[in-house]
Amino acid sequence: MRKLVAGNWKMNGLTADGVARARDLAARAKAAPLACEIALCPPATLLVPVGQAIVGSGFALGGQDCHAEPAGAHTGDISAPMLKDVGCTYVIVGHSERRHEYKESDAVVRAKAAAAVAAGLCAIVCVGETAAERASGRTEAIVVRQLQGSLPPKLGPAKLVVAYEPIWAIGSGRTPTAQDVASVHTRIREALRDLTTEAVAVRILYGGSVKAANARELTAVANVDGFLVGGGSLNTEEFWTIASAYG
Ligand code: PGA
C-alpha cells in the first residue's frame, strides 16, 4: 500500500506564508518525487490558493473538519461537498482538538465521516487516548471503543484512513515508544477486520509529535502506514524530511 503523510496545519497560516510553503513543497516533489502520498490540510481559508499552488505536484488537498449535513443553516461550518468542490480528496474528522474543544462525540464523528464519504471524500478518522487513560492501562480499549463508535460501517481503503494520535503526544514533543505504537496499531488493524472491508489495506497513520528526528524510526513500526503531522508540517524542511523518511 502507498504510505500517506498528511500535514495538518491547524489554525495556522495567512495567504502569503501558506502559499509559499505549498509552492516550496510542490517544487521539491516535482524535482524529486517521493514514494509516499502527501496531503496538505490547510485552514479552510487557504484551501483554494494552496490547491492552486500544488497543481501538478501529485499532492492531495484535505480539509480539517466538515459538518455532517451537506448544506443548511449552520453558521461558520463547512460541508463535505464544499470541500470536494474546492478540490479536496481528504478530510480529517474527529481530531482530538475538535472532540475536546467542541465536545464532538463518537456519534458526531461517525456522522461527519459518513458525510465525507457521501461527498466522495476519503475520511481521516482520528482516535487516541489521554495521558490518564494510558496510565491506567486502558489505551487499547479506549481506541477500539472510539473506532467502533466513530467509523461508519464497512468502509474500505479508498474511503477511510485511521489516524492514531495519543492526545498527550500531540504538540508536546513526547511520543510513545516504537513498541507502544506497534501494539496500538496492531490492535487497530485487528479491530478494523470487523469494522471495515479490506482491513489489511486501510492505512493507519501515527500522529503526535512526529518530527524529522523520529520519523525514520516510526516508518519501521508494524502497521504504521504514514503520519499525520501537525507542528512539523508548518516548516517546509521539517515536513519534507519527515515525508522523505519513506524514501
Ligand atoms: P503534532 O500534531 O504533530 O503537532 O503533535 C499532530 C496532530 O494533532 O495531528
PDB file of C-alpha atoms and ligand atoms in Angstrom:
ATOM      1  CA  MET A   1       0.000   0.000   0.000  1.00  0.00           C
ATOM      2  CA  ARG A   2       1.170   3.564  -0.646  1.00  0.00           C
ATOM      3  CA  LYS A   3       2.039   5.347   2.590  1.00  0.00           C
ATOM      4  CA  LEU A   4       0.379   8.684   3.348  1.00  0.00           C
ATOM      5  CA  VAL A   5       1.970  11.676   5.042  1.00  0.00           C
ATOM      6  CA  ALA A   6      -0.614  14.353   5.806  1.00  0.00           C
ATOM      7  CA  GLY A   7       0.209  17.826   7.073  1.00  0.00           C
ATOM      8  CA  ASN A   8      -2.405  19.254   9.423  1.00  0.00           C
ATOM      9  CA  TRP A   9      -1.694  22.976   9.532  1.00  0.00           C
ATOM     10  CA  LYS A  10      -4.473  23.522  12.084  1.00  0.00           C
ATOM     11  CA  MET A  11      -5.369  27.217  12.579  1.00  0.00           C
ATOM     12  CA  ASN A  12      -2.074  28.497  11.209  1.00  0.00           C
ATOM     13  CA  GLY A  13      -1.136  30.469   8.157  1.00  0.00           C
ATOM     14  CA  LEU A  14      -2.083  33.552   6.181  1.00  0.00           C
ATOM     15  CA  THR A  15      -2.125  33.511   2.397  1.00  0.00           C
ATOM     16  CA  ALA A  16       1.467  34.554   1.764  1.00  0.00           C
ATOM     17  CA  ASP A  17       3.202  32.028   4.022  1.00  0.00           C
ATOM     18  CA  GLY A  18       0.764  29.173   3.346  1.00  0.00           C
ATOM     19  CA  VAL A  19       1.089  29.524  -0.414  1.00  0.00           C
ATOM     20  CA  ALA A  20       4.865  29.898  -0.188  1.00  0.00           C
ATOM     21  CA  ARG A  21       5.103  26.677   1.866  1.00  0.00           C
ATOM     22  CA  ALA A  22       2.856  24.785  -0.551  1.00  0.00           C
ATOM     23  CA  ARG A  23       4.822  26.054  -3.562  1.00  0.00           C
ATOM     24  CA  ASP A  24       8.120  25.121  -1.974  1.00  0.00           C
ATOM     25  CA  LEU A  25       6.910  21.583  -1.205  1.00  0.00           C
ATOM     26  CA  ALA A  26       5.415  21.199  -4.683  1.00  0.00           C
ATOM     27  CA  ALA A  27       8.694  22.293  -6.296  1.00  0.00           C
ATOM     28  CA  ARG A  28      10.595  19.717  -4.250  1.00  0.00           C
ATOM     29  CA  ALA A  29       8.162  16.986  -5.271  1.00  0.00           C
ATOM     30  CA  LYS A  30       8.434  17.885  -8.926  1.00  0.00           C
ATOM     31  CA  ALA A  31      12.245  17.826  -8.728  1.00  0.00           C
ATOM     32  CA  ALA A  32      12.433  14.571  -6.745  1.00  0.00           C
ATOM     33  CA  PRO A  33       9.109  12.731  -6.312  1.00  0.00           C
ATOM     34  CA  LEU A  34       8.695  10.833  -3.060  1.00  0.00           C
ATOM     35  CA  ALA A  35       7.431   7.285  -2.663  1.00  0.00           C
ATOM     36  CA  CYS A  36       4.661   8.295  -0.260  1.00  0.00           C
ATOM     37  CA  GLU A  37       1.500  10.215  -0.978  1.00  0.00           C
ATOM     38  CA  ILE A  38       1.426  13.709   0.507  1.00  0.00           C
ATOM     39  CA  ALA A  39      -1.720  15.518   1.599  1.00  0.00           C
ATOM     40  CA  LEU A  40      -1.840  19.127   2.755  1.00  0.00           C
ATOM     41  CA  CYS A  41      -4.666  20.107   5.106  1.00  0.00           C
ATOM     42  CA  PRO A  42      -4.513  23.891   5.415  1.00  0.00           C
ATOM     43  CA  PRO A  43      -7.098  26.079   7.145  1.00  0.00           C
ATOM     44  CA  ALA A  44     -10.289  26.445   5.100  1.00  0.00           C
ATOM     45  CA  THR A  45      -9.324  29.973   4.038  1.00  0.00           C
ATOM     46  CA  LEU A  46      -6.261  28.587   2.253  1.00  0.00           C
ATOM     47  CA  LEU A  47      -7.792  25.569   0.511  1.00  0.00           C
ATOM     48  CA  VAL A  48      -8.199  27.359  -2.806  1.00  0.00           C
ATOM     49  CA  PRO A  49      -4.792  29.102  -3.016  1.00  0.00           C
ATOM     50  CA  VAL A  50      -2.957  26.042  -1.667  1.00  0.00           C
ATOM     51  CA  GLY A  51      -4.887  23.879  -4.129  1.00  0.00           C
ATOM     52  CA  GLN A  52      -3.657  26.150  -6.926  1.00  0.00           C
ATOM     53  CA  ALA A  53      -0.096  26.110  -5.617  1.00  0.00           C
ATOM     54  CA  ILE A  54       0.111  22.303  -5.686  1.00  0.00           C
ATOM     55  CA  VAL A  55      -1.283  21.730  -9.171  1.00  0.00           C
ATOM     56  CA  GLY A  56       0.918  19.187 -10.965  1.00  0.00           C
ATOM     57  CA  SER A  57       2.714  18.126  -7.760  1.00  0.00           C
ATOM     58  CA  GLY A  58       0.673  14.984  -7.162  1.00  0.00           C
ATOM     59  CA  PHE A  59      -0.176  16.237  -3.661  1.00  0.00           C
ATOM     60  CA  ALA A  60      -3.676  15.810  -2.320  1.00  0.00           C
ATOM     61  CA  LEU A  61      -5.646  18.530  -0.580  1.00  0.00           C
ATOM     62  CA  GLY A  62      -7.616  17.917   2.607  1.00  0.00           C
ATOM     63  CA  GLY A  63      -9.960  19.763   4.942  1.00  0.00           C
ATOM     64  CA  GLN A  64      -9.562  19.706   8.724  1.00  0.00           C
ATOM     65  CA  ASP A  65     -13.220  19.106   9.555  1.00  0.00           C
ATOM     66  CA  CYS A  66     -16.643  19.045   7.935  1.00  0.00           C
ATOM     67  CA  HIS A  67     -20.260  19.277   9.037  1.00  0.00           C
ATOM     68  CA  ALA A  68     -22.437  16.172   8.946  1.00  0.00           C
ATOM     69  CA  GLU A  69     -25.024  17.893   6.747  1.00  0.00           C
ATOM     70  CA  PRO A  70     -24.354  18.751   3.095  1.00  0.00           C
ATOM     71  CA  ALA A  71     -25.832  22.277   3.423  1.00  0.00           C
ATOM     72  CA  GLY A  72     -28.049  24.346   5.646  1.00  0.00           C
ATOM     73  CA  ALA A  73     -28.287  26.847   8.486  1.00  0.00           C
ATOM     74  CA  HIS A  74     -25.015  26.091  10.288  1.00  0.00           C
ATOM     75  CA  THR A  75     -23.228  29.406  10.650  1.00  0.00           C
ATOM     76  CA  GLY A  76     -19.467  29.080  10.440  1.00  0.00           C
ATOM     77  CA  ASP A  77     -19.418  25.468   9.304  1.00  0.00           C
ATOM     78  CA  ILE A  78     -18.186  23.897   6.083  1.00  0.00           C
ATOM     79  CA  SER A  79     -19.728  20.846   4.450  1.00  0.00           C
ATOM     80  CA  ALA A  80     -18.093  17.860   2.805  1.00  0.00           C
ATOM     81  CA  PRO A  81     -19.466  18.738  -0.672  1.00  0.00           C
ATOM     82  CA  MET A  82     -17.919  22.214  -0.251  1.00  0.00           C
ATOM     83  CA  LEU A  83     -14.531  20.625   0.441  1.00  0.00           C
ATOM     84  CA  LYS A  84     -14.932  18.368  -2.573  1.00  0.00           C
ATOM     85  CA  ASP A  85     -15.927  21.375  -4.652  1.00  0.00           C
ATOM     86  CA  VAL A  86     -12.603  23.158  -3.984  1.00  0.00           C
ATOM     87  CA  GLY A  87     -10.513  20.104  -4.833  1.00  0.00           C
ATOM     88  CA  CYS A  88     -10.175  18.163  -1.585  1.00  0.00           C
ATOM     89  CA  THR A  89      -9.701  14.411  -1.590  1.00  0.00           C
ATOM     90  CA  TYR A  90      -9.419  14.053   2.175  1.00  0.00           C
ATOM     91  CA  VAL A  91     -10.967  15.470   5.296  1.00  0.00           C
ATOM     92  CA  ILE A  92      -9.788  14.946   8.867  1.00  0.00           C
ATOM     93  CA  VAL A  93     -12.663  14.158  11.242  1.00  0.00           C
ATOM     94  CA  GLY A  94     -12.659  13.528  14.966  1.00  0.00           C
ATOM     95  CA  HIS A  95      -9.350  15.217  15.673  1.00  0.00           C
ATOM     96  CA  SER A  96      -8.895  15.295  19.446  1.00  0.00           C
ATOM     97  CA  GLU A  97      -8.879  19.098  19.407  1.00  0.00           C
ATOM     98  CA  ARG A  98     -12.386  19.020  17.948  1.00  0.00           C
ATOM     99  CA  ARG A  99     -13.510  16.214  20.216  1.00  0.00           C
ATOM    100  CA  HIS A 100     -12.254  18.266  23.179  1.00  0.00           C
ATOM    101  CA  GLU A 101     -12.986  21.891  22.218  1.00  0.00           C
ATOM    102  CA  TYR A 102     -16.353  21.226  20.568  1.00  0.00           C
ATOM    103  CA  LYS A 103     -17.367  18.164  22.587  1.00  0.00           C
ATOM    104  CA  GLU A 104     -17.645  16.051  19.446  1.00  0.00           C
ATOM    105  CA  SER A 105     -18.815  12.574  20.381  1.00  0.00           C
ATOM    106  CA  ASP A 106     -18.047   9.366  18.522  1.00  0.00           C
ATOM    107  CA  ALA A 107     -21.558   9.576  17.023  1.00  0.00           C
ATOM    108  CA  VAL A 108     -20.877  13.074  15.675  1.00  0.00           C
ATOM    109  CA  VAL A 109     -17.557  11.939  14.242  1.00  0.00           C
ATOM    110  CA  ARG A 110     -19.234   8.970  12.602  1.00  0.00           C
ATOM    111  CA  ALA A 111     -21.866  11.235  11.010  1.00  0.00           C
ATOM    112  CA  LYS A 112     -19.128  13.533   9.711  1.00  0.00           C
ATOM    113  CA  ALA A 113     -17.162  10.607   8.299  1.00  0.00           C
ATOM    114  CA  ALA A 114     -20.296   9.300   6.588  1.00  0.00           C
ATOM    115  CA  ALA A 115     -20.950  12.767   5.134  1.00  0.00           C
ATOM    116  CA  ALA A 116     -17.386  12.917   3.857  1.00  0.00           C
ATOM    117  CA  VAL A 117     -17.724   9.572   2.114  1.00  0.00           C
ATOM    118  CA  ALA A 118     -21.129  10.504   0.679  1.00  0.00           C
ATOM    119  CA  ALA A 119     -19.480  13.578  -0.856  1.00  0.00           C
ATOM    120  CA  GLY A 120     -16.758  11.466  -2.465  1.00  0.00           C
ATOM    121  CA  LEU A 121     -14.024  12.266   0.051  1.00  0.00           C
ATOM    122  CA  CYS A 122     -11.764   9.934   1.982  1.00  0.00           C
ATOM    123  CA  ALA A 123     -12.223  10.429   5.750  1.00  0.00           C
ATOM    124  CA  ILE A 124      -9.167  10.524   8.012  1.00  0.00           C
ATOM    125  CA  VAL A 125     -10.749   9.458  11.308  1.00  0.00           C
ATOM    126  CA  CYS A 126      -8.693  10.268  14.420  1.00  0.00           C
ATOM    127  CA  VAL A 127      -8.645   8.315  17.659  1.00  0.00           C
ATOM    128  CA  GLY A 128      -6.361   8.387  20.679  1.00  0.00           C
ATOM    129  CA  GLU A 129      -6.174   8.158  24.442  1.00  0.00           C
ATOM    130  CA  THR A 130      -5.485  10.753  27.135  1.00  0.00           C
ATOM    131  CA  ALA A 131      -2.465  10.536  29.422  1.00  0.00           C
ATOM    132  CA  ALA A 132      -4.703   9.313  32.258  1.00  0.00           C
ATOM    133  CA  GLU A 133      -6.217   6.599  30.086  1.00  0.00           C
ATOM    134  CA  ARG A 134      -2.756   5.394  29.111  1.00  0.00           C
ATOM    135  CA  ALA A 135      -1.538   5.489  32.704  1.00  0.00           C
ATOM    136  CA  SER A 136      -4.443   3.285  33.740  1.00  0.00           C
ATOM    137  CA  GLY A 137      -3.689   0.705  31.039  1.00  0.00           C
ATOM    138  CA  ARG A 138      -6.850   1.391  29.056  1.00  0.00           C
ATOM    139  CA  THR A 139      -5.305   2.674  25.818  1.00  0.00           C
ATOM    140  CA  GLU A 140      -6.301  -0.184  23.543  1.00  0.00           C
ATOM    141  CA  ALA A 141      -9.809  -0.499  24.980  1.00  0.00           C
ATOM    142  CA  ILE A 142     -10.384   3.249  24.557  1.00  0.00           C
ATOM    143  CA  VAL A 143      -9.081   3.294  21.000  1.00  0.00           C
ATOM    144  CA  VAL A 144     -11.160   0.283  19.957  1.00  0.00           C
ATOM    145  CA  ARG A 145     -14.265   1.816  21.521  1.00  0.00           C
ATOM    146  CA  GLN A 146     -13.634   5.065  19.637  1.00  0.00           C
ATOM    147  CA  LEU A 147     -13.261   3.136  16.380  1.00  0.00           C
ATOM    148  CA  GLN A 148     -16.473   1.202  17.000  1.00  0.00           C
ATOM    149  CA  GLY A 149     -18.327   4.440  17.653  1.00  0.00           C
ATOM    150  CA  SER A 150     -16.707   6.672  15.058  1.00  0.00           C
ATOM    151  CA  LEU A 151     -16.438   4.575  11.895  1.00  0.00           C
ATOM    152  CA  PRO A 152     -19.378   4.300   9.528  1.00  0.00           C
ATOM    153  CA  PRO A 153     -19.970   0.639   8.697  1.00  0.00           C
ATOM    154  CA  LYS A 154     -17.815  -1.255   6.239  1.00  0.00           C
ATOM    155  CA  LEU A 155     -15.721   1.395   4.546  1.00  0.00           C
ATOM    156  CA  GLY A 156     -12.698   0.316   2.535  1.00  0.00           C
ATOM    157  CA  PRO A 157      -9.244   1.785   1.962  1.00  0.00           C
ATOM    158  CA  ALA A 158     -10.358   4.281  -0.695  1.00  0.00           C
ATOM    159  CA  LYS A 159     -12.776   5.917   1.704  1.00  0.00           C
ATOM    160  CA  LEU A 160     -11.143   5.558   5.087  1.00  0.00           C
ATOM    161  CA  VAL A 161      -7.823   6.314   6.750  1.00  0.00           C
ATOM    162  CA  VAL A 162      -7.434   5.906  10.515  1.00  0.00           C
ATOM    163  CA  ALA A 163      -5.083   8.168  12.477  1.00  0.00           C
ATOM    164  CA  TYR A 164      -3.904   7.060  15.903  1.00  0.00           C
ATOM    165  CA  GLU A 165      -2.985  10.177  17.832  1.00  0.00           C
ATOM    166  CA  PRO A 166      -2.331   9.831  21.557  1.00  0.00           C
ATOM    167  CA  ILE A 167      -3.637  13.117  22.956  1.00  0.00           C
ATOM    168  CA  TRP A 168      -0.701  13.525  25.323  1.00  0.00           C
ATOM    169  CA  ALA A 169       1.723  13.251  22.398  1.00  0.00           C
ATOM    170  CA  ILE A 170       0.098  15.993  20.293  1.00  0.00           C
ATOM    171  CA  GLY A 171       2.190  19.148  20.279  1.00  0.00           C
ATOM    172  CA  SER A 172       4.061  18.003  23.379  1.00  0.00           C
ATOM    173  CA  GLY A 173       7.293  16.686  21.913  1.00  0.00           C
ATOM    174  CA  ARG A 174       6.590  13.384  23.674  1.00  0.00           C
ATOM    175  CA  THR A 175       5.913  10.204  21.723  1.00  0.00           C
ATOM    176  CA  PRO A 176       5.055   6.650  22.699  1.00  0.00           C
ATOM    177  CA  THR A 177       7.848   4.124  22.284  1.00  0.00           C
ATOM    178  CA  ALA A 178       8.013   2.324  18.963  1.00  0.00           C
ATOM    179  CA  GLN A 179       6.842  -0.782  20.828  1.00  0.00           C
ATOM    180  CA  ASP A 180       3.792   1.043  22.204  1.00  0.00           C
ATOM    181  CA  VAL A 181       2.933   2.423  18.765  1.00  0.00           C
ATOM    182  CA  ALA A 182       3.269  -1.077  17.308  1.00  0.00           C
ATOM    183  CA  SER A 183       0.926  -2.542  19.949  1.00  0.00           C
ATOM    184  CA  VAL A 184      -1.800   0.030  19.379  1.00  0.00           C
ATOM    185  CA  HIS A 185      -1.556  -0.072  15.577  1.00  0.00           C
ATOM    186  CA  THR A 186      -1.680  -3.852  15.576  1.00  0.00           C
ATOM    187  CA  ARG A 187      -4.750  -3.735  17.830  1.00  0.00           C
ATOM    188  CA  ILE A 188      -6.352  -1.171  15.488  1.00  0.00           C
ATOM    189  CA  ARG A 189      -5.675  -3.437  12.498  1.00  0.00           C
ATOM    190  CA  GLU A 190      -7.400  -6.296  14.319  1.00  0.00           C
ATOM    191  CA  ALA A 191     -10.406  -4.131  15.159  1.00  0.00           C
ATOM    192  CA  LEU A 192     -10.660  -2.976  11.549  1.00  0.00           C
ATOM    193  CA  ARG A 193     -11.262  -6.590  10.485  1.00  0.00           C
ATOM    194  CA  ASP A 194     -14.754  -6.348  11.966  1.00  0.00           C
ATOM    195  CA  LEU A 195     -15.395  -2.723  11.103  1.00  0.00           C
ATOM    196  CA  THR A 196     -14.173  -2.268   7.527  1.00  0.00           C
ATOM    197  CA  THR A 197     -13.768  -4.060   4.247  1.00  0.00           C
ATOM    198  CA  GLU A 198     -10.204  -4.945   3.178  1.00  0.00           C
ATOM    199  CA  ALA A 199      -8.880  -4.143   6.647  1.00  0.00           C
ATOM    200  CA  VAL A 200      -5.327  -5.019   5.648  1.00  0.00           C
ATOM    201  CA  ALA A 201      -5.307  -2.187   3.104  1.00  0.00           C
ATOM    202  CA  VAL A 202      -6.790   0.573   5.280  1.00  0.00           C
ATOM    203  CA  ARG A 203      -3.966   2.955   6.135  1.00  0.00           C
ATOM    204  CA  ILE A 204      -3.323   3.580   9.813  1.00  0.00           C
ATOM    205  CA  LEU A 205      -1.377   6.806  10.382  1.00  0.00           C
ATOM    206  CA  TYR A 206       0.518   7.681  13.510  1.00  0.00           C
ATOM    207  CA  GLY A 207       0.258  11.287  14.739  1.00  0.00           C
ATOM    208  CA  GLY A 208       1.594  13.137  17.755  1.00  0.00           C
ATOM    209  CA  SER A 209       4.937  14.962  17.744  1.00  0.00           C
ATOM    210  CA  VAL A 210       6.195  13.367  14.544  1.00  0.00           C
ATOM    211  CA  LYS A 211       9.438  15.163  13.717  1.00  0.00           C
ATOM    212  CA  ALA A 212      12.330  14.831  11.309  1.00  0.00           C
ATOM    213  CA  ALA A 213      14.234  13.297  14.218  1.00  0.00           C
ATOM    214  CA  ASN A 214      11.820  10.408  14.911  1.00  0.00           C
ATOM    215  CA  ALA A 215      10.114   9.813  11.557  1.00  0.00           C
ATOM    216  CA  ARG A 216      12.527   7.220  10.256  1.00  0.00           C
ATOM    217  CA  GLU A 217      12.247   5.051  13.336  1.00  0.00           C
ATOM    218  CA  LEU A 218       8.443   5.228  13.131  1.00  0.00           C
ATOM    219  CA  THR A 219       8.384   4.180   9.453  1.00  0.00           C
ATOM    220  CA  ALA A 220       9.752   0.811  10.555  1.00  0.00           C
ATOM    221  CA  VAL A 221       6.949   0.159  13.075  1.00  0.00           C
ATOM    222  CA  ALA A 222       4.480  -2.603  12.238  1.00  0.00           C
ATOM    223  CA  ASN A 223       1.160  -1.340  10.857  1.00  0.00           C
ATOM    224  CA  VAL A 224       2.258   2.293  10.673  1.00  0.00           C
ATOM    225  CA  ASP A 225       1.219   3.342   7.170  1.00  0.00           C
ATOM    226  CA  GLY A 226       2.136   7.001   7.350  1.00  0.00           C
ATOM    227  CA  PHE A 227       1.864  10.064   9.536  1.00  0.00           C
ATOM    228  CA  LEU A 228      -0.479  12.863  10.464  1.00  0.00           C
ATOM    229  CA  VAL A 229       1.849  15.760  11.191  1.00  0.00           C
ATOM    230  CA  GLY A 230       0.846  18.950  13.000  1.00  0.00           C
ATOM    231  CA  GLY A 231       3.608  21.288  14.151  1.00  0.00           C
ATOM    232  CA  GLY A 232       6.189  19.550  11.987  1.00  0.00           C
ATOM    233  CA  SER A 233       4.159  20.318   8.860  1.00  0.00           C
ATOM    234  CA  LEU A 234       4.489  24.088   9.326  1.00  0.00           C
ATOM    235  CA  ASN A 235       8.165  24.028   8.473  1.00  0.00           C
ATOM    236  CA  THR A 236       8.930  23.027   4.895  1.00  0.00           C
ATOM    237  CA  GLU A 237      12.311  21.482   5.621  1.00  0.00           C
ATOM    238  CA  GLU A 238      10.984  19.528   8.610  1.00  0.00           C
ATOM    239  CA  PHE A 239       7.924  18.236   6.756  1.00  0.00           C
ATOM    240  CA  TRP A 240       9.934  17.276   3.688  1.00  0.00           C
ATOM    241  CA  THR A 241      12.404  15.360   5.839  1.00  0.00           C
ATOM    242  CA  ILE A 242       9.527  13.551   7.568  1.00  0.00           C
ATOM    243  CA  ALA A 243       7.935  12.577   4.240  1.00  0.00           C
ATOM    244  CA  SER A 244      11.349  11.601   2.847  1.00  0.00           C
ATOM    245  CA  ALA A 245      11.655   9.014   5.592  1.00  0.00           C
ATOM    246  CA  TYR A 246       9.511   6.821   3.322  1.00  0.00           C
ATOM    247  CA  GLY A 247      12.084   7.182   0.525  1.00  0.00           C
TER     248      GLY A 247
HETATM  249  P1  PGA B   1       1.661  17.498  16.307  1.00  0.00           P
HETATM  250  O1  PGA B   1       0.101  17.380  15.975  1.00  0.00           O
HETATM  251  O2  PGA B   1       2.410  16.873  15.171  1.00  0.00           O
HETATM  252  O3  PGA B   1       1.901  18.979  16.432  1.00  0.00           O
HETATM  253  O4  PGA B   1       1.889  16.783  17.589  1.00  0.00           O
HETATM  254  C1  PGA B   1      -0.414  16.244  15.341  1.00  0.00           C
HETATM  255  C2  PGA B   1      -1.888  16.416  15.136  1.00  0.00           C
HETATM  256  O5  PGA B   1      -2.556  16.997  16.004  1.00  0.00           O
HETATM  257  O6  PGA B   1      -2.430  15.985  14.098  1.00  0.00           O
END
